[in-house]
Coordinates of N, CA and C in Angstrom, one line a residue:
M614 N 0.9 -1.1 0.1 CA 0.1 0.2 -0.1 C 0.6 1.1 -0.1
S615 N 0.7 1.9 -0.8 CA 1.4 3.4 -0.9 C 1.4 4.3 0.3
A616 N 2.2 5.0 0.3 CA 2.1 6.4 1.6 C 0.9 7.1 1.7
T617 N 0.6 7.6 -0.1 CA -0.7 8.3 -0.1 C -1.8 7.4 0.3
A618 N -2.2 6.4 0.2 CA -3.1 5.5 0.8 C -3.4 5.7 2.1
V619 N -2.0 5.4 3.0 CA -2.0 5.0 4.3 C -2.3 6.2 5.1
L620 N -2.0 7.7 4.3 CA -2.2 9.0 4.7 C -3.7 9.3 4.6
F621 N -4.4 8.8 3.4 CA -5.6 8.8 3.2 C -6.5 8.2 4.4
I622 N -6.1 7.1 4.6 CA -6.8 6.2 5.6 C -6.5 7.3 7.1
L623 N -5.7 7.6 7.3 CA -5.1 8.1 8.5 C -6.0 9.3 8.8
L624 N -6.2 10.4 7.5 CA -6.8 11.2 7.6 C -8.7 10.7 7.8
F625 N -8.8 9.8 7.2 CA -10.2 9.6 7.1 C -10.6 9.4 8.4
L626 N -10.0 8.2 8.9 CA -10.5 8.0 10.3 C -10.0 9.1 11.6
T627 N -9.5 10.1 11.4 CA -9.4 11.1 11.8 C -10.7 11.9 12.0
G628 N -10.9 12.2 10.7 CA -12.4 12.8 10.5 C -13.5 12.3 10.9
V629 N -13.5 10.6 10.6 CA -14.9 9.9 11.6 C -14.6 10.5 13.0
Y630 N -13.7 10.0 13.5 CA -13.1 10.7 15.0 C -13.9 11.9 15.4
L631 N -13.4 12.9 14.7 CA -13.9 14.0 14.9 C -15.6 14.4 14.8
T632 N -15.8 13.6 13.7 CA -17.1 13.8 13.3 C -17.9 13.4 14.7
L633 N -17.7 11.9 15.2 CA -18.4 11.3 15.9 C -18.5 12.5 17.4
K634 N -17.7 12.9 17.5 CA -17.5 14.3 18.5 C -18.0 15.2 18.1
N635 N -18.1 16.0 17.1 CA -19.0 17.2 16.7 C -19.3 17.0 15.0
P636 N -20.6 16.9 15.0 CA -21.1 16.7 13.6 C -20.9 17.5 12.3
F637 N -20.1 18.9 12.9 CA -19.7 19.7 12.0 C -18.6 19.0 10.9
W638 N -17.6 18.5 11.6 CA -16.3 17.8 11.1 C -17.1 17.1 9.4
G639 N -18.0 16.4 9.8 CA -18.7 15.6 8.9 C -18.6 16.3 7.5
V640 N -18.8 17.6 7.8 CA -19.0 18.3 6.4 C -17.6 18.8 5.7
A641 N -16.6 18.5 6.8 CA -15.4 19.0 6.0 C -14.8 17.3 5.8
L642 N -15.1 16.3 6.5 CA -14.8 15.0 5.8 C -15.2 14.7 4.4
Y643 N -16.6 14.9 4.4 CA -17.1 14.9 3.1 C -16.7 15.7 1.8
I644 N -16.1 16.7 2.3 CA -15.6 17.7 1.1 C -14.1 16.9 0.9
F645 N -13.4 16.6 2.0 CA -12.2 16.0 1.8 C -11.9 14.7 0.8
E646 N -13.2 13.8 1.4 CA -13.2 12.5 0.7 C -13.6 12.7 -0.9
W647 N -14.5 13.7 -1.1 CA -15.3 14.0 -2.5 C -13.9 14.3 -3.3
H648 N -13.1 15.0 -2.9 CA -11.7 15.6 -3.5 C -10.9 14.4 -3.8
N649 N -10.5 13.4 -2.8 CA -9.9 12.5 -3.1 C -10.7 11.0 -2.6
H650 N -11.4 11.1 -3.5 CA -12.2 9.5 -3.8 C -11.2 8.6 -4.2
P651 N -10.9 7.3 -3.2 CA -10.1 6.4 -3.5 C -10.1 5.6 -5.0
P652 N -11.5 5.2 -5.6 CA -11.6 4.6 -6.7 C -11.1 5.4 -7.7
Y653 N -10.7 6.6 -7.5 CA -10.7 7.2 -8.7 C -9.2 8.2 -9.2
M654 N -8.6 7.1 -7.7 CA -7.2 8.0 -7.4 C -6.2 6.4 -7.9
W655 N -5.1 6.8 -8.5 CA -4.2 5.5 -8.4 C -3.5 4.8 -7.6
W656 N -3.6 5.6 -6.3 CA -3.2 5.0 -4.7 C -4.4 4.2 -4.2
G657 N -5.5 4.3 -4.6 CA -7.0 3.8 -3.9 C -7.1 2.5 -4.5
D658 N -6.4 1.5 -5.1 CA -6.5 0.7 -5.7 C -6.5 -0.8 -4.7
P659 N -5.5 -0.4 -3.7 CA -5.2 -1.5 -2.4 C -6.7 -0.9 -1.1
L660 N -7.4 0.0 -1.5 CA -8.4 -0.1 -0.6 C -9.8 -0.4 -0.9
P661 N -10.2 -0.8 -0.2 CA -11.8 -1.2 -0.9 C -12.9 -0.5 -0.9
D662 N -13.3 -0.9 -2.0 CA -14.1 -0.3 -2.6 C -15.7 -0.3 -2.4
F663 N -15.8 0.8 -1.5 CA -17.2 0.8 -0.9 C -17.7 2.5 -1.1
R664 N -18.7 2.6 -0.4 CA -19.3 4.0 -1.0 C -19.0 5.0 0.2
W665 N -17.5 5.8 -0.1 CA -17.3 6.5 1.2 C -17.8 7.3 1.5
S666 N -18.3 8.0 0.2 CA -19.2 9.4 0.7 C -20.5 9.1 1.4
M667 N -21.2 8.2 1.3 CA -22.5 7.3 1.9 C -22.1 7.1 3.1
L668 N -20.7 6.7 3.3 CA -20.3 6.2 4.9 C -20.3 7.5 5.6
V669 N -19.6 8.5 4.9 CA -19.3 10.0 5.9 C -21.0 10.3 6.0
S670 N -21.7 10.6 5.0 CA -23.0 11.1 5.0 C -23.5 10.3 6.1
L671 N -23.6 9.0 6.5 CA -24.4 8.2 7.8 C -23.8 8.6 9.0
I672 N -22.1 8.7 9.3 CA -21.7 9.0 10.3 C -22.1 10.3 10.7
T673 N -22.2 11.2 9.8 CA -22.6 12.6 9.9 C -24.1 12.8 10.6
L674 N -25.1 12.0 10.2 CA -26.2 12.2 10.7 C -26.0 11.1 11.8
W675 N -25.5 10.2 11.9 CA -25.5 9.9 13.3 C -24.8 10.5 14.3
S676 N -24.1 11.3 14.3 CA -23.3 12.2 14.9 C -24.3 13.6 15.3
L677 N -24.8 13.7 14.5 CA -25.8 14.7 14.3 C -27.1 14.7 15.4
I678 N -27.8 13.1 15.5 CA -28.2 12.8 16.3 C -27.9 12.8 17.6
I679 N -27.1 11.9 17.9 CA -26.4 11.7 19.3 C -25.9 13.1 20.0
N680 N -25.6 14.2 19.0 CA -24.8 15.4 19.7 C -25.9 16.5 19.4
H681 N -27.0 16.5 18.8 CA -28.2 17.4 18.8 C -27.9 18.6 19.7
G682 N -28.2 18.2 20.9 CA -28.0 18.9 22.2 C -27.2 20.0 22.5
K683 N -26.1 19.4 22.1 CA -24.3 20.0 22.4 C -24.2 20.8 21.3
L684 N -25.1 20.9 20.0 CA -25.0 22.3 19.0 C -25.3 23.4 19.4
K685 N -24.4 24.6 19.2 CA -24.7 26.0 19.3 C -26.1 26.6 18.9
Q686 N -26.8 26.9 20.0 CA -28.1 27.7 18.7 C -27.9 28.7 18.3
L687 N -28.7 28.8 17.6 CA -28.4 29.8 16.2 C -29.7 30.8 16.3
K688 N -29.5 31.8 16.3 CA -30.4 33.1 16.2 C -31.1 33.4 14.9
E689 N -32.4 33.1 14.8 CA -33.0 33.6 13.4 C -32.3 33.0 12.3
A690 N -32.1 31.6 12.7 CA -31.9 30.1 11.5 C -32.8 30.7 10.5
N691 N -32.5 30.8 9.4 CA -33.3 31.0 7.7 C -33.1 29.4 7.0
Y692 N -34.0 28.8 7.1 CA -33.9 27.0 6.1 C -34.8 27.5 4.8
S693 N -35.1 28.6 4.7 CA -36.1 28.8 3.5 C -35.5 27.8 2.3
L694 N -34.4 27.8 1.8 CA -33.8 27.2 1.0 C -33.8 26.0 0.7
I695 N -34.0 25.1 2.0 CA -33.9 23.9 2.3 C -35.6 23.6 1.8
W696 N -36.3 24.3 2.5 CA -37.9 23.8 1.8 C -37.9 23.9 0.4
W697 N -37.3 25.0 -0.6 CA -37.6 25.0 -1.7 C -36.4 23.8 -2.7
L698 N -35.4 23.5 -1.8 CA -35.1 22.2 -2.2 C -35.8 21.0 -2.1
V699 N -36.6 20.9 -1.3 CA -37.3 19.7 -1.0 C -38.4 19.8 -1.9
A700 N -39.2 20.7 -2.0 CA -40.4 20.9 -3.0 C -39.6 20.6 -4.4
M701 N -38.5 21.4 -4.8 CA -38.1 20.7 -6.2 C -37.7 19.4 -6.4
T702 N -37.3 18.7 -5.2 CA -37.2 17.3 -5.0 C -38.3 16.6 -5.4
A703 N -39.5 16.5 -4.7 CA -40.5 16.5 -4.7 C -41.3 16.6 -6.2
Y704 N -41.2 17.6 -6.4 CA -41.3 17.6 -8.2 C -41.0 16.9 -9.2
M705 N -39.7 16.9 -9.2 CA -38.6 16.1 -9.7 C -39.3 14.3 -9.8
Y706 N -39.5 14.1 -8.7 CA -40.1 12.7 -8.6 C -41.6 12.7 -9.2
F707 N -42.0 13.7 -8.9 CA -43.6 13.8 -9.6 C -43.4 13.5 -11.2
V708 N -42.7 14.5 -11.4 CA -42.2 14.5 -13.0 C -41.8 13.3 -13.5
S709 N -40.8 12.7 -12.9 CA -40.4 11.0 -12.9 C -41.2 9.8 -13.4
V710 N -42.1 10.0 -12.1 CA -43.8 9.2 -12.2 C -44.5 9.2 -13.3
F711 N -45.0 10.4 -13.7 CA -46.0 10.8 -14.8 C -45.5 11.4 -15.8
F712 N -44.5 11.8 -15.9 CA -44.1 12.7 -17.2 C -42.9 12.1 -18.1
A713 N -42.2 11.8 -17.5 CA -41.0 11.2 -17.9 C -40.7 10.6 -19.3
I714 N -40.0 10.7 -20.3 CA -39.8 10.3 -21.5 C -39.1 8.7 -20.9
S715 N -38.1 9.4 -20.0 CA -37.2 8.1 -19.7 C -37.3 7.9 -18.2
P716 N -38.2 7.2 -17.7 CA -38.4 7.1 -16.4 C -37.0 6.9 -15.4
K717 N -36.4 6.2 -15.8 CA -34.9 5.4 -15.1 C -34.1 6.6 -14.8
D718 N -33.7 7.2 -16.5 CA -32.8 8.5 -16.0 C -33.6 9.3 -15.4
S719 N -34.8 9.7 -15.3 CA -35.3 10.7 -14.5 C -35.1 10.5 -13.0
F720 N -35.4 9.3 -12.8 CA -35.4 8.7 -11.1 C -34.0 8.9 -10.6
K721 N -33.0 8.7 -11.8 CA -31.3 8.6 -11.2 C -30.9 10.2 -11.1
R722 N -31.7 11.2 -12.0 CA -31.5 12.7 -11.9 C -32.2 13.1 -10.4
S723 N -33.5 12.4 -10.3 CA -34.0 12.9 -9.0 C -33.6 12.8 -7.8
E724 N -32.8 11.4 -8.0 CA -32.1 10.8 -6.8 C -30.9 11.8 -6.2
N725 N -30.1 12.1 -7.4 CA -28.7 12.5 -7.0 C -29.4 14.0 -6.6
F726 N -30.4 14.4 -6.9 CA -30.8 16.1 -6.7 C -31.2 15.9 -5.2
L727 N -31.9 14.8 -4.6 CA -32.3 14.4 -3.0 C -31.0 14.1 -2.6
K728 N -30.0 13.5 -2.5 CA -28.6 13.7 -2.6 C -27.8 14.9 -2.0
M729 N -28.1 15.7 -3.2 CA -27.8 17.0 -2.8 C -28.2 17.8 -1.8
T730 N -29.7 17.9 -1.9 CA -30.7 18.8 -1.1 C -30.2 18.3 0.8
I731 N -30.0 16.9 0.3 CA -29.6 16.4 2.2 C -28.2 17.3 2.3
Q732 N -27.4 16.8 1.4 CA -25.8 17.4 1.7 C -26.1 18.9 2.2
I733 N -26.7 19.6 1.4 CA -26.8 21.4 1.4 C -27.3 21.4 3.0
F734 N -28.6 20.8 3.2 CA -29.1 20.9 4.7 C -28.0 20.5 5.7
L735 N -27.5 19.7 5.5 CA -26.1 19.3 6.8 C -25.3 20.7 6.8
M736 N -25.0 21.1 5.4 CA -23.5 21.9 5.6 C -24.1 23.3 6.2
M737 N -25.8 23.5 6.0 CA -26.4 24.6 6.3 C -26.5 24.6 7.7
Y738 N -26.8 23.3 8.2 CA -27.5 23.3 9.6 C -26.1 23.2 10.6
L739 N -25.1 22.4 10.0 CA -23.8 22.2 10.9 C -22.7 23.1 10.9
V740 N -22.6 24.0 10.0 CA -21.7 25.2 10.0 C -22.3 26.3 10.7
R741 N -22.0 26.0 12.0 CA -22.8 27.4 13.0 C -22.1 28.6 13.3
E742 N -20.6 28.5 13.4 CA -19.8 29.0 13.9 C -19.1 29.4 12.5
V743 N -18.3 31.2 12.7 CA -17.3 31.3 12.1 C -16.0 30.6 12.0
D744 N -15.5 29.9 12.9 CA -14.5 29.0 13.2 C -14.9 28.1 12.2
H745 N -16.1 27.2 12.1 CA -16.2 26.2 11.4 C -16.0 26.6 9.9
H746 N -16.6 27.5 9.6 CA -16.4 28.4 8.2 C -15.1 28.3 7.8
K747 N -14.3 28.8 8.5 CA -13.0 29.0 8.2 C -12.5 27.6 7.8
K748 N -12.6 26.4 8.4 CA -12.0 25.0 8.9 C -12.6 24.5 7.5
I749 N -14.0 24.6 7.0 CA -14.2 24.0 5.9 C -13.4 25.0 4.2
I750 N -13.5 26.1 4.8 CA -12.5 26.7 3.8 C -11.2 26.1 3.3
W751 N -10.9 26.1 4.5 CA -9.2 25.2 4.5 C -9.2 23.9 4.0
T752 N -10.2 23.1 4.6 CA -10.3 21.9 4.0 C -10.4 21.8 2.3
L753 N -11.7 22.8 1.9 CA -11.6 23.3 0.3 C -10.4 23.6 0.0
I754 N -9.6 24.0 0.4 CA -8.3 24.7 -0.2 C -7.3 23.6 -0.1
F755 N -6.9 22.9 0.6 CA -6.1 21.8 0.9 C -6.4 20.6 -0.1
S756 N -8.0 20.1 -0.1 CA -8.7 19.4 -1.0 C -8.3 19.3 -2.3
V757 N -8.3 20.7 -3.0 CA -8.3 20.8 -4.4 C -6.8 20.6 -4.5
A758 N -5.7 20.5 -3.7 CA -4.6 20.2 -4.1 C -4.5 18.5 -3.8
N759 N -5.4 17.7 -4.2 CA -5.6 16.3 -3.5 C -4.4 15.6 -3.6
L760 N -4.8 14.7 -2.8 CA -3.4 13.7 -2.7 C -2.7 13.0 -4.2
D761 N -3.3 13.2 -5.2 CA -3.2 12.4 -6.4 C -2.1 12.9 -7.1
G762 N -1.9 14.6 -7.1 CA -1.1 15.1 -7.6 C 0.5 15.5 -6.6
W763 N 0.6 14.8 -5.6 CA 1.6 15.0 -4.6 C 2.9 15.1 -5.1
P764 N 3.9 15.8 -5.1 CA 5.3 15.3 -5.4 C 5.7 14.1 -5.2
G765 N 6.3 13.1 -6.1 CA 6.7 12.0 -5.7 C 6.2 10.9 -5.8
N766 N 4.6 11.2 -6.1 CA 3.6 10.2 -6.2 C 3.8 9.2 -7.5
G767 N 4.5 10.2 -8.7 CA 4.8 9.4 -10.1 C 3.5 9.9 -10.6
A768 N 2.6 10.4 -10.0 CA 1.1 11.0 -10.9 C 1.6 12.5 -11.3
G769 N 0.9 12.8 -12.2 CA 1.0 14.3 -12.9 C 2.2 14.6 -14.1
T770 N 3.1 13.4 -14.3 CA 4.0 13.6 -14.8 C 4.0 13.3 -16.1
A771 N 3.8 14.4 -17.2 CA 3.4 14.3 -18.8 C 4.8 14.5 -19.3
T772 N 5.2 13.8 -20.5 CA 6.2 13.8 -21.5 C 5.4 14.6 -23.0
L773 N 6.2 15.3 -23.6 CA 5.9 15.8 -25.0 C 6.4 14.9 -25.8
G774 N 5.7 14.5 -27.1 CA 6.4 13.8 -27.8 C 5.7 13.1 -28.8

């Protein structure tokens, strides 16, 4: 197993641990995993091929359930966007059932939109402090430089010829 795969596992397990303590970390872990999805990386071959992002989402939801009382209360939180997304999701499923030319494809798109709606809800609901927001931004910055392109990994080398 490559050093990059070991680093990924260590960071992933650290993220799981932190998420179980505070569900906000699940948002950061989801972003990290999305940018470093093992099946898409050269170093991910020895790792098990299971649904990494779904695992992160389930752990985050579980942590939200068990830690809900510990979350900082928000003043005048506005979740109207979520209700619009839920309405759009319901409409997409309605169209898939009654009007879709290709119901199978339409249901797949509806399912993806539902997953996106759940993730947006978790991001809106769990990022409650300025410090959380800063950590999410830093996670995005470091994740964009994903583990695949690190020097010495043999990836990203191109030759002209």
